Coordinates of N, CA and C in Angstrom, one line a residue:
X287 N 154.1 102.0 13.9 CA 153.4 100.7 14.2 C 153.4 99.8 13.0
X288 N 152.9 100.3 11.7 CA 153.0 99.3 10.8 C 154.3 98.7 10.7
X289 N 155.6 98.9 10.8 CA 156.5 98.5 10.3 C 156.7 97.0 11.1
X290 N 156.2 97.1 12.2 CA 156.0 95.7 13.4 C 154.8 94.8 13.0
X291 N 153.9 95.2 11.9 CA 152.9 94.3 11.7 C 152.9 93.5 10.7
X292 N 152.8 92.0 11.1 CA 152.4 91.0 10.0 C 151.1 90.6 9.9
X293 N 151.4 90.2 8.4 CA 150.3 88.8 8.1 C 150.8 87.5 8.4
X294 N 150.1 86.8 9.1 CA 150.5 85.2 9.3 C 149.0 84.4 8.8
X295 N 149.7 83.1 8.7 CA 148.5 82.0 8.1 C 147.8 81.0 9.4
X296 N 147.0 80.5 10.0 CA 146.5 79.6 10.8 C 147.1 78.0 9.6
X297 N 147.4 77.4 10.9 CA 148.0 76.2 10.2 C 147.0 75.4 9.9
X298 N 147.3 74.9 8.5 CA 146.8 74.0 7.6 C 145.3 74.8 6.9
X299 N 145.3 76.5 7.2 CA 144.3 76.9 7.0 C 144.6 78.4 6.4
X300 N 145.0 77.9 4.6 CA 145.6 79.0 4.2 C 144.8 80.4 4.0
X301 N 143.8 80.7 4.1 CA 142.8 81.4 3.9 C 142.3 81.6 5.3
X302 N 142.4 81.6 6.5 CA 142.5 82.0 7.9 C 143.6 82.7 8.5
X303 N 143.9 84.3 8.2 CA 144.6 85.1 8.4 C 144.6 86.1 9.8
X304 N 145.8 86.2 10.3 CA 145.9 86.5 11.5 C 146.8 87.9 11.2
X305 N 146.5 88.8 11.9 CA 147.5 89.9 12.4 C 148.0 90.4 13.1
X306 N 149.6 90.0 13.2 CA 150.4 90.1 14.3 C 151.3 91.4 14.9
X307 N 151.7 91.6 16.0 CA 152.2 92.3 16.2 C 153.9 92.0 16.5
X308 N 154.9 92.5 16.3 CA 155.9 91.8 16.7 C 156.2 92.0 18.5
X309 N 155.9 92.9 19.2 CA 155.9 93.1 20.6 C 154.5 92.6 21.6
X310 N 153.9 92.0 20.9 CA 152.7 91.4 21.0 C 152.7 90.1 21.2
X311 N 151.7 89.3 22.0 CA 151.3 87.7 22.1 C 151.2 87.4 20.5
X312 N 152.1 86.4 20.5 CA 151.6 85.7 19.1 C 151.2 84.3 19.3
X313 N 149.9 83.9 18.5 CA 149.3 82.7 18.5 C 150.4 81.5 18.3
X314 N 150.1 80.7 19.0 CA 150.9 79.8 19.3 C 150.3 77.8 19.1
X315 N 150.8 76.4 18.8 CA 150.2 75.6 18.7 C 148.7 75.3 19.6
X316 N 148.9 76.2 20.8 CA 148.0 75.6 21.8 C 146.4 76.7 21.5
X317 N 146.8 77.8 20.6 CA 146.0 78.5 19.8 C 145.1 77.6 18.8
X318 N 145.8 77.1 18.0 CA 145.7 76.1 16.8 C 145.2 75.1 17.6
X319 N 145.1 74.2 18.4 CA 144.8 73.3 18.2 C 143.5 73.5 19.0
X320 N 143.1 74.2 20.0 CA 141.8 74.8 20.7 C 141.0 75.1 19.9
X321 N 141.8 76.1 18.5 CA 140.5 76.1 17.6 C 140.2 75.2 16.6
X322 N 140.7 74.0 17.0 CA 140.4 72.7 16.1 C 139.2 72.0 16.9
X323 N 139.9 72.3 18.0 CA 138.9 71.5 19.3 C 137.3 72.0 19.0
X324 N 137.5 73.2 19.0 CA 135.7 73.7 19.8 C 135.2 73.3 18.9
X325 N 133.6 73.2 19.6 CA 132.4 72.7 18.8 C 131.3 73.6 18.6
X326 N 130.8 74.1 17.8 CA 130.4 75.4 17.6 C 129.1 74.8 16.8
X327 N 127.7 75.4 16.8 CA 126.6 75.3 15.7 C 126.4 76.9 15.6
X328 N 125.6 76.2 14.3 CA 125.6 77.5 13.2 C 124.8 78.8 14.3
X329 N 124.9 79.9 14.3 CA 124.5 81.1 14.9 C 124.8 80.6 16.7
X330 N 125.6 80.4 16.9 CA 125.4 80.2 18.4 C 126.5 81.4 18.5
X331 N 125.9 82.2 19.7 CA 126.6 83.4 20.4 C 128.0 82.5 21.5
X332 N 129.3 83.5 20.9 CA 130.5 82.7 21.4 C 131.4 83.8 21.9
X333 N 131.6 83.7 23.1 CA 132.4 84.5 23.7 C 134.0 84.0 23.5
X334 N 135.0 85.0 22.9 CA 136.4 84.5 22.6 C 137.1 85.1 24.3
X335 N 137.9 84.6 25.7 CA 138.1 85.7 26.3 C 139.8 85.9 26.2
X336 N 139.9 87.3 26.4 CA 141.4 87.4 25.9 C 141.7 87.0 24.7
X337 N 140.8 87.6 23.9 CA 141.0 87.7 22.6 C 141.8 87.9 21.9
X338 N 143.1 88.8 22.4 CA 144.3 89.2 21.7 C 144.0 89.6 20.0
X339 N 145.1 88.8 19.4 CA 144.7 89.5 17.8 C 143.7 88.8 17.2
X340 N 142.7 87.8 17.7 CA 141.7 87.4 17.2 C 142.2 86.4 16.4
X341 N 143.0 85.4 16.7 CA 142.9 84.0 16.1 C 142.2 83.3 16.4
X342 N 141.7 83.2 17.3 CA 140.3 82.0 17.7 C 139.1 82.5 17.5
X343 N 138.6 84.2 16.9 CA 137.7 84.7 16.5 C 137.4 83.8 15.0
X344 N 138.5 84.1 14.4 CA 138.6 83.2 13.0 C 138.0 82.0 12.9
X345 N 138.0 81.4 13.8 CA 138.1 79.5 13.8 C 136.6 79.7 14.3
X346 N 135.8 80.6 15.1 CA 134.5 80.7 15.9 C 133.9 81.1 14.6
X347 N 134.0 81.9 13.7 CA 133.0 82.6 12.6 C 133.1 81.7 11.8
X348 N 134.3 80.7 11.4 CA 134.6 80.4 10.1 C 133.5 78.8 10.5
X349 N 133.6 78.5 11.6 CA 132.3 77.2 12.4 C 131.2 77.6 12.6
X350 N 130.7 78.8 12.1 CA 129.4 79.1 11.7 C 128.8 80.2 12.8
X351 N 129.7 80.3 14.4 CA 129.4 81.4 15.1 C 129.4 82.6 15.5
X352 N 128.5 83.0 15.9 CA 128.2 84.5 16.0 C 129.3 85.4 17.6
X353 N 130.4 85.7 16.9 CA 131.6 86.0 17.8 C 131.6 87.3 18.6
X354 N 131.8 87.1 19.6 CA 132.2 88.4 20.5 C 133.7 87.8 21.4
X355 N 134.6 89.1 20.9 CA 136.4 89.2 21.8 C 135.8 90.0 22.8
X356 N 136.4 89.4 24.0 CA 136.7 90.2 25.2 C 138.2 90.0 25.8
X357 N 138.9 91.7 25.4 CA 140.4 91.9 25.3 C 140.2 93.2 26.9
X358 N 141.0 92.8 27.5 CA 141.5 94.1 28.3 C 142.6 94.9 28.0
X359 N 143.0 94.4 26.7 CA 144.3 95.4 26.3 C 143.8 96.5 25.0
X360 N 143.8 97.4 25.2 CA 142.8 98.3 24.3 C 144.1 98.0 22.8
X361 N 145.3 98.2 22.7 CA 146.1 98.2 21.5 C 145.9 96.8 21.1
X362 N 145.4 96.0 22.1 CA 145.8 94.3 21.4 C 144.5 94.0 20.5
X363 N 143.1 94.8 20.7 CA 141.9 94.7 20.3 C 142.2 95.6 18.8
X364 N 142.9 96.3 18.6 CA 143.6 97.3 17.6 C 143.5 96.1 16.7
X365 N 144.5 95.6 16.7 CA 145.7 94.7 15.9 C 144.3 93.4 16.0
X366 N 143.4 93.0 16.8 CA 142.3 92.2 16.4 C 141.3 92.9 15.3
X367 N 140.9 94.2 15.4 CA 140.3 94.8 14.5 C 140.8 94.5 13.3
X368 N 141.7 94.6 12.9 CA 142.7 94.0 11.9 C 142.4 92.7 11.2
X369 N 142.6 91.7 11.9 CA 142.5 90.5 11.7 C 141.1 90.2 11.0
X370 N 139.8 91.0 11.7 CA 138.9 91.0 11.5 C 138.3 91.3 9.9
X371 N 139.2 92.4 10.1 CA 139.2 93.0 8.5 C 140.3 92.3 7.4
X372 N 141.3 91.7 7.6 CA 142.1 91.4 6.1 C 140.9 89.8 6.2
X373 N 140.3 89.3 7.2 CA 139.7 88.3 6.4 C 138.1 88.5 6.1
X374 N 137.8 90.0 6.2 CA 136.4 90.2 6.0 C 135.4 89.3 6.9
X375 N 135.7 89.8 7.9 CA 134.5 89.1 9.4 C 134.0 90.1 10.4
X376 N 133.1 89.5 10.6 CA 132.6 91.0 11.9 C 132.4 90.3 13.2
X377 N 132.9 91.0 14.0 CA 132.6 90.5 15.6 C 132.5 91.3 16.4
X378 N 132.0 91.1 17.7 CA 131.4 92.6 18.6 C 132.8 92.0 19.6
X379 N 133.9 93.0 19.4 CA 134.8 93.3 20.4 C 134.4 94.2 21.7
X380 N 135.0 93.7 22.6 CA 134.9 94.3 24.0 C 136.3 94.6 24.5
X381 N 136.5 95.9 25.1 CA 137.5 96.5 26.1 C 136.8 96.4 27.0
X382 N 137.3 95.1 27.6 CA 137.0 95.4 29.3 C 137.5 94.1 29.9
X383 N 137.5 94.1 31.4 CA 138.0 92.7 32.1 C 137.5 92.0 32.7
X384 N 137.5 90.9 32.2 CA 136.6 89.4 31.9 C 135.9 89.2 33.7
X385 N 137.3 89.8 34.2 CA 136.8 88.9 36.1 C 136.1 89.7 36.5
X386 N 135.6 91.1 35.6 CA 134.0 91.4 36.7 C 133.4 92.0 35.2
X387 N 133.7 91.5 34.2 CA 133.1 91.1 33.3 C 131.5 90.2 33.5
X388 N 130.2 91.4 32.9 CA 128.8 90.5 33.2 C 127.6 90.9 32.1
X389 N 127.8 90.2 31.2 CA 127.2 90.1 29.7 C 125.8 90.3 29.9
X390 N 124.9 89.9 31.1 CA 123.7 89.9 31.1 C 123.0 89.4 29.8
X391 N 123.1 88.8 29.2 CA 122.6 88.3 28.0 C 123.2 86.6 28.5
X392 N 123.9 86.1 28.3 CA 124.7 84.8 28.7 C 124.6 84.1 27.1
X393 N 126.2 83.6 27.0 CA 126.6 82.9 26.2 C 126.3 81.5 25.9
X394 N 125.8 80.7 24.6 CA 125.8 79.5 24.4 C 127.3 78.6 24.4
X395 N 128.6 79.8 23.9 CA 129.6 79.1 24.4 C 131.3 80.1 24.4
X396 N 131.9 79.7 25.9 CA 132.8 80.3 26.1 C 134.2 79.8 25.8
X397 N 134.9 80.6 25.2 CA 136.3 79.7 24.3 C 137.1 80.4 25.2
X398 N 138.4 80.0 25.6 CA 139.7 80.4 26.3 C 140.9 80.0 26.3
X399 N 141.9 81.0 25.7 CA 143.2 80.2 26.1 C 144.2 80.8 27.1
X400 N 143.6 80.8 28.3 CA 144.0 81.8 29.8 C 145.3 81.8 29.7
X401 N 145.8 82.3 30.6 CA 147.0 82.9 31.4 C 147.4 81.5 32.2
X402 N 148.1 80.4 32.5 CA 148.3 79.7 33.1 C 149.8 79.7 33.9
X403 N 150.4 80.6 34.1 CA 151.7 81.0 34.4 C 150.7 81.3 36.1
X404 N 151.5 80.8 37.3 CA 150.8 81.8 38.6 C 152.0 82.0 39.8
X405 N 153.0 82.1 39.0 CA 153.9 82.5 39.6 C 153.8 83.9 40.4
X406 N 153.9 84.5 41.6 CA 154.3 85.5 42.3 C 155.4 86.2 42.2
X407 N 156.4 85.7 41.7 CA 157.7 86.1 41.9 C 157.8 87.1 40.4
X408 N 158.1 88.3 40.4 CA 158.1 89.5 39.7 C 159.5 89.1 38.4
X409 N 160.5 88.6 39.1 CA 161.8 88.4 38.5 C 161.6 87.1 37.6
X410 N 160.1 86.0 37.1 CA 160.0 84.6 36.6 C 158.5 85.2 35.8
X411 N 158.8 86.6 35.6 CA 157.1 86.9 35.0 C 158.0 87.7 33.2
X412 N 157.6 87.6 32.3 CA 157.4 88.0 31.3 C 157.9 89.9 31.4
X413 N 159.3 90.5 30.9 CA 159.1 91.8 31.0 C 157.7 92.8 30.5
X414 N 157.8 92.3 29.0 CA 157.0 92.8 27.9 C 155.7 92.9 28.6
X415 N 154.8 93.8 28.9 CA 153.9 93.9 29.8 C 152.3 93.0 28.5
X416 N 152.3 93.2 27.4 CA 151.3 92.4 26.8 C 151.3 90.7 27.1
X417 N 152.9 90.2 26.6 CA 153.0 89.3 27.2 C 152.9 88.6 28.9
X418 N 153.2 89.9 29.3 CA 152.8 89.0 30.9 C 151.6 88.9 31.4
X419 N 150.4 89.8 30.7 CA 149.1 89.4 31.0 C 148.7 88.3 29.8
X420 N 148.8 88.2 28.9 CA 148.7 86.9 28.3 C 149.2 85.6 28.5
X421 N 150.3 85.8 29.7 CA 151.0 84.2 30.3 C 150.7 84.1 31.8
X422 N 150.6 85.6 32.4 CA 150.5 85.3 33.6 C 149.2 85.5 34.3
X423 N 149.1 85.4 35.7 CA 147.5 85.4 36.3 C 147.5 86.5 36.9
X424 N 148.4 87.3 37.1 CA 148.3 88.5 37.3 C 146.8 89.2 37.4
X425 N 146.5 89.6 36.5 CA 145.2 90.4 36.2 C 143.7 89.2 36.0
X426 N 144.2 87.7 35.8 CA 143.3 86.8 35.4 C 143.5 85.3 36.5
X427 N 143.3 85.6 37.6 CA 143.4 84.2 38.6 C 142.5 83.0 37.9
X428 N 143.1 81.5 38.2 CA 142.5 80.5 37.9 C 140.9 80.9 38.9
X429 N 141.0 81.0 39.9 CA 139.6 80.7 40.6 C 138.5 82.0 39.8
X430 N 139.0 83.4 39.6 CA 138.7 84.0 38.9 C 137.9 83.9 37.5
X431 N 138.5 83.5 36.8 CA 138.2 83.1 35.8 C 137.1 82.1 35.8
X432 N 137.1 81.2 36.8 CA 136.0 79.9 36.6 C 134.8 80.7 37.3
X433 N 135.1 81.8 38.0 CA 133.5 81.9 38.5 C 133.2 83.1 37.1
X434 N 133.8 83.7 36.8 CA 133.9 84.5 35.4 C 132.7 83.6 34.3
X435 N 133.5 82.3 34.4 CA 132.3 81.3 33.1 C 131.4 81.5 33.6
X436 N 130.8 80.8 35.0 CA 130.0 80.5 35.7 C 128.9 82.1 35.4
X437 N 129.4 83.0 35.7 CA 128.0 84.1 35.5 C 127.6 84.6 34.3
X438 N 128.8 83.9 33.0 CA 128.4 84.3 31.6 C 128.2 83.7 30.9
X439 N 127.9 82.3 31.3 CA 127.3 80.8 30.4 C 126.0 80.7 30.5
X440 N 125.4 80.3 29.2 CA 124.2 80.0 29.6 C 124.4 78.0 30.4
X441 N 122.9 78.0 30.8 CA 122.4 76.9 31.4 C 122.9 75.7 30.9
X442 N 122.9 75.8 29.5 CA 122.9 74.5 28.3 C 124.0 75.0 27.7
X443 N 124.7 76.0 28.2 CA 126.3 76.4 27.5 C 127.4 75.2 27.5
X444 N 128.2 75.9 26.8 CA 129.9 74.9 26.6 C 130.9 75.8 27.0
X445 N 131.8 75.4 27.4 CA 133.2 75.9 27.9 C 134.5 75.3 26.9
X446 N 135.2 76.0 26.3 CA 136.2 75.1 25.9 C 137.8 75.8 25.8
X447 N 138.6 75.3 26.3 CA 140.0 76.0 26.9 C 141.0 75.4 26.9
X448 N 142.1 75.7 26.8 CA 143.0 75.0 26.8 C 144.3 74.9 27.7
X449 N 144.8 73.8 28.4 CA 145.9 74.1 30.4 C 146.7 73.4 30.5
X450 N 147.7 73.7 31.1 CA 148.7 72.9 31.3 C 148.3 71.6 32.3
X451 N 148.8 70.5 31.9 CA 148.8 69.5 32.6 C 148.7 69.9 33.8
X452 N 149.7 70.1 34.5 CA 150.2 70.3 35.8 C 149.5 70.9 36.8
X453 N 148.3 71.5 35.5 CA 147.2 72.3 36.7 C 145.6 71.8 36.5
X454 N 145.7 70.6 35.6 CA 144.5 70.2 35.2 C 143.8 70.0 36.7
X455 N 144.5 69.0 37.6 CA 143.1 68.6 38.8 C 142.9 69.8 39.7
X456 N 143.8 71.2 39.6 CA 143.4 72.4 40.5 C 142.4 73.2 39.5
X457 N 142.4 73.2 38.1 CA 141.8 73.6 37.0 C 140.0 72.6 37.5
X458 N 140.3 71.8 37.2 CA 138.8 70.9 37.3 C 138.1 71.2 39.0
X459 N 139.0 71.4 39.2 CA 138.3 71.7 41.1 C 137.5 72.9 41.2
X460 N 138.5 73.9 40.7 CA 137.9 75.5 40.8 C 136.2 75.4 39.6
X461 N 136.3 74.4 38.2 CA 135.5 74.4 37.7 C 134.0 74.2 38.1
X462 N 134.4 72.9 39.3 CA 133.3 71.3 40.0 C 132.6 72.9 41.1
X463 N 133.8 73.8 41.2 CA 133.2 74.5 43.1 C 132.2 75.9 42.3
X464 N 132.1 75.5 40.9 CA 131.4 76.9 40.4 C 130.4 76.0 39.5
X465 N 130.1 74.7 39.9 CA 129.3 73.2 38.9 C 128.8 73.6 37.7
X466 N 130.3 73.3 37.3 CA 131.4 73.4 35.7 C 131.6 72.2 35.7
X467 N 131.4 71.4 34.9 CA 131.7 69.8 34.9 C 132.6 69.5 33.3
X468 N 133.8 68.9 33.5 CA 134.4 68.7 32.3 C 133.7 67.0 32.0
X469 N 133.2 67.4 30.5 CA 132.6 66.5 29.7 C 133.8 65.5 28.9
X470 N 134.6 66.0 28.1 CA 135.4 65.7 27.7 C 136.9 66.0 27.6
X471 N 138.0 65.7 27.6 CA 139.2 66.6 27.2 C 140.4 65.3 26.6
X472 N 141.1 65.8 25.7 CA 142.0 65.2 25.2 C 143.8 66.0 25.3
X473 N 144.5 65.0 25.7 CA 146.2 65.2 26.0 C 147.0 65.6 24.2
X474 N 147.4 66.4 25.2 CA 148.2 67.3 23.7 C 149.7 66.5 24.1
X475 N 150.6 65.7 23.2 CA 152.1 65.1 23.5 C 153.1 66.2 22.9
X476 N 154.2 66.1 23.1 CA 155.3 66.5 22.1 C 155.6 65.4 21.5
X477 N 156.1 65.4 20.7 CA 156.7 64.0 20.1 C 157.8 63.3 20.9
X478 N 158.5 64.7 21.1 CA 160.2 63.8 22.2 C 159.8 64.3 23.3
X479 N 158.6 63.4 24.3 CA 158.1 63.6 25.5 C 157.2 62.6 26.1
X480 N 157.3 61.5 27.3 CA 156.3 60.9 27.3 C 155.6 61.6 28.0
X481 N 155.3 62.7 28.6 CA 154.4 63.2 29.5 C 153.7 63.9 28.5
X482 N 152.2 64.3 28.6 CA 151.6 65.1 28.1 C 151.9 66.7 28.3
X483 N 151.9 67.8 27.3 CA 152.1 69.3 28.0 C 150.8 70.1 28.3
X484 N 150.2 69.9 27.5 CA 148.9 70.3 27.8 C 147.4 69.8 27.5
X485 N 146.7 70.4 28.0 CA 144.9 69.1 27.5 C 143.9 70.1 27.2
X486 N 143.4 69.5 25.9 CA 141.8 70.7 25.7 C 140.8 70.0 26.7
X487 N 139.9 70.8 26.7 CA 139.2 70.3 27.5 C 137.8 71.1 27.2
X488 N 136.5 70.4 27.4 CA 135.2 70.9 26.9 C 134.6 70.9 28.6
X489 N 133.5 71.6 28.7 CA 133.1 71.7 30.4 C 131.5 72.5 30.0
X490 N 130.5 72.1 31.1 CA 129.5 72.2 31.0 C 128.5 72.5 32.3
X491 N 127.5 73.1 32.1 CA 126.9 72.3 33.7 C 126.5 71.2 34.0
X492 N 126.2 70.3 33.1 CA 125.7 69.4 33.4 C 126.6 67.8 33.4
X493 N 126.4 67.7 34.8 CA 127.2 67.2 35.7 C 127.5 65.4 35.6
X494 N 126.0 65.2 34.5 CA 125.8 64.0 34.5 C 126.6 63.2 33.1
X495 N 127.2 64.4 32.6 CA 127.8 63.7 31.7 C 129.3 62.9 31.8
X496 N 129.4 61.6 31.4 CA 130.7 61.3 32.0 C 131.9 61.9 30.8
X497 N 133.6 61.8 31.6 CA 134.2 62.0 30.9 C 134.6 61.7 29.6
X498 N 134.7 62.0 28.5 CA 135.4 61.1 27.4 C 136.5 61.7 27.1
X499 N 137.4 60.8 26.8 CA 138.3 61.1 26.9 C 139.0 60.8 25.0
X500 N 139.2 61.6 24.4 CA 139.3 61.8 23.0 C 140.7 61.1 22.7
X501 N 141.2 60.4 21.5 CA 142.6 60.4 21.3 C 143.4 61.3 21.2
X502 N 144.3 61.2 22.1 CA 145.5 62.3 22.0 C 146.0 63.1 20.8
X503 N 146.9 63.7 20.9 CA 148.1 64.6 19.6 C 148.7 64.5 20.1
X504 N 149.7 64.4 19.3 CA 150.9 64.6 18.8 C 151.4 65.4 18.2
X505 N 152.3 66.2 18.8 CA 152.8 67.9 18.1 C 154.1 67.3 17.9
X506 N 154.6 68.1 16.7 CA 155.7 68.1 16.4 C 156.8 69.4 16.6

């Protein structure tokens, strides 16, 4: 196992150390840029879900919050333990699965960077079995997942995630039908692209807030 494990850097954040696996999900721009997004105050309890090797745990401790991963892959929470330790942080990891996942305690705020792949078709899914529950909905459905927030948010909680375009108004629907209300979100560009690829997005209960809509990025 060691021979497959690195150290990598969080971009533009030399001192936020990740540990990777090579047959493993590796953090990706839409990782990076979610944990630029979230808004976190000091001690607030933060659920990471599908925490993999704990790159978004980093960016939740390092903003002052009090972190809990929830990984259904027992080896992938391994290789997060890891992470945990080369940058000296503590978080309460969970083995278990988020969709009947029920904290009884409820979170001030839930971070996510889902599975947005919902393809059916076996022959268009990821062989690598880590990878295809990390891209696909297999084990993690969109409607799943939204009622998932809905019973482990608190009242005055934050949601913050990151989706592909193309599913943002069935993404906001499943949120509105579990009254999940997106407060704000901003379009992620490629550079050689006019369409957007993907949008963070912040969500809440409270319904009265209007949208704002943040200035874009630009990825290279």
């Amino acid at each position: 196992m060691k021979e497959k494990i690195r150290v990598d850097y969080l971009p533009n954040h030399k001192d936020y150390k990740v540990v990777q696996h090579l047959d493993m999900y590796h953090f990706n721009t839409d990782t990076a840029l979610l944990g630029e997004f979230i808004n976190i105050n000091e001690n607030e309890q933060v659920l990471d879900v599908g925490t993999n090797n704990g790159a978004l745990l980093v960016y939740i401790i390092k903003k002052g919050g009090i972190a809990s991963g929830i990984e259904i892959n027992s080896s992938a929470l391994k290789i997060c333990q890891m992470t945990l330790n080369v940058n000296n942080i503590k978080a309460n990891l969970i083995n278990d699965d988020f969709s009947i996942y029920d904290s009884n305690k409820f979170y001030d705020v839930i971070v996510c960077n889902p599975p947005y792949f919902n393809s059916v078709d076996e022959k268009e899914k990821n062989i690598n079995e880590y990878k295809k529950i990390a891209r696909h909905e297999g084990s993690l459905s969109l409607k799943t997942l939204c009622l998932s927030f809905k019973r482990n948010i608190k009242e005055s909680g934050r949601i913050y995630m990151v989706y592909r375009v193309s599913r943002f108004v069935e993404l906001e629907k499943e949120l509105n039908e579990n009254k999940l209300y997106i407060s704000k979100y901003q379009y992620v560009y490629d550079e050689y692209k006019n369409e957007p690829k993907c949008v963070l997005l912040e969500a809440s209960n409270n319904k009265c807030l209007k949208h704002k809509i943040e200035d874009r990025i630009i990825t290279h």
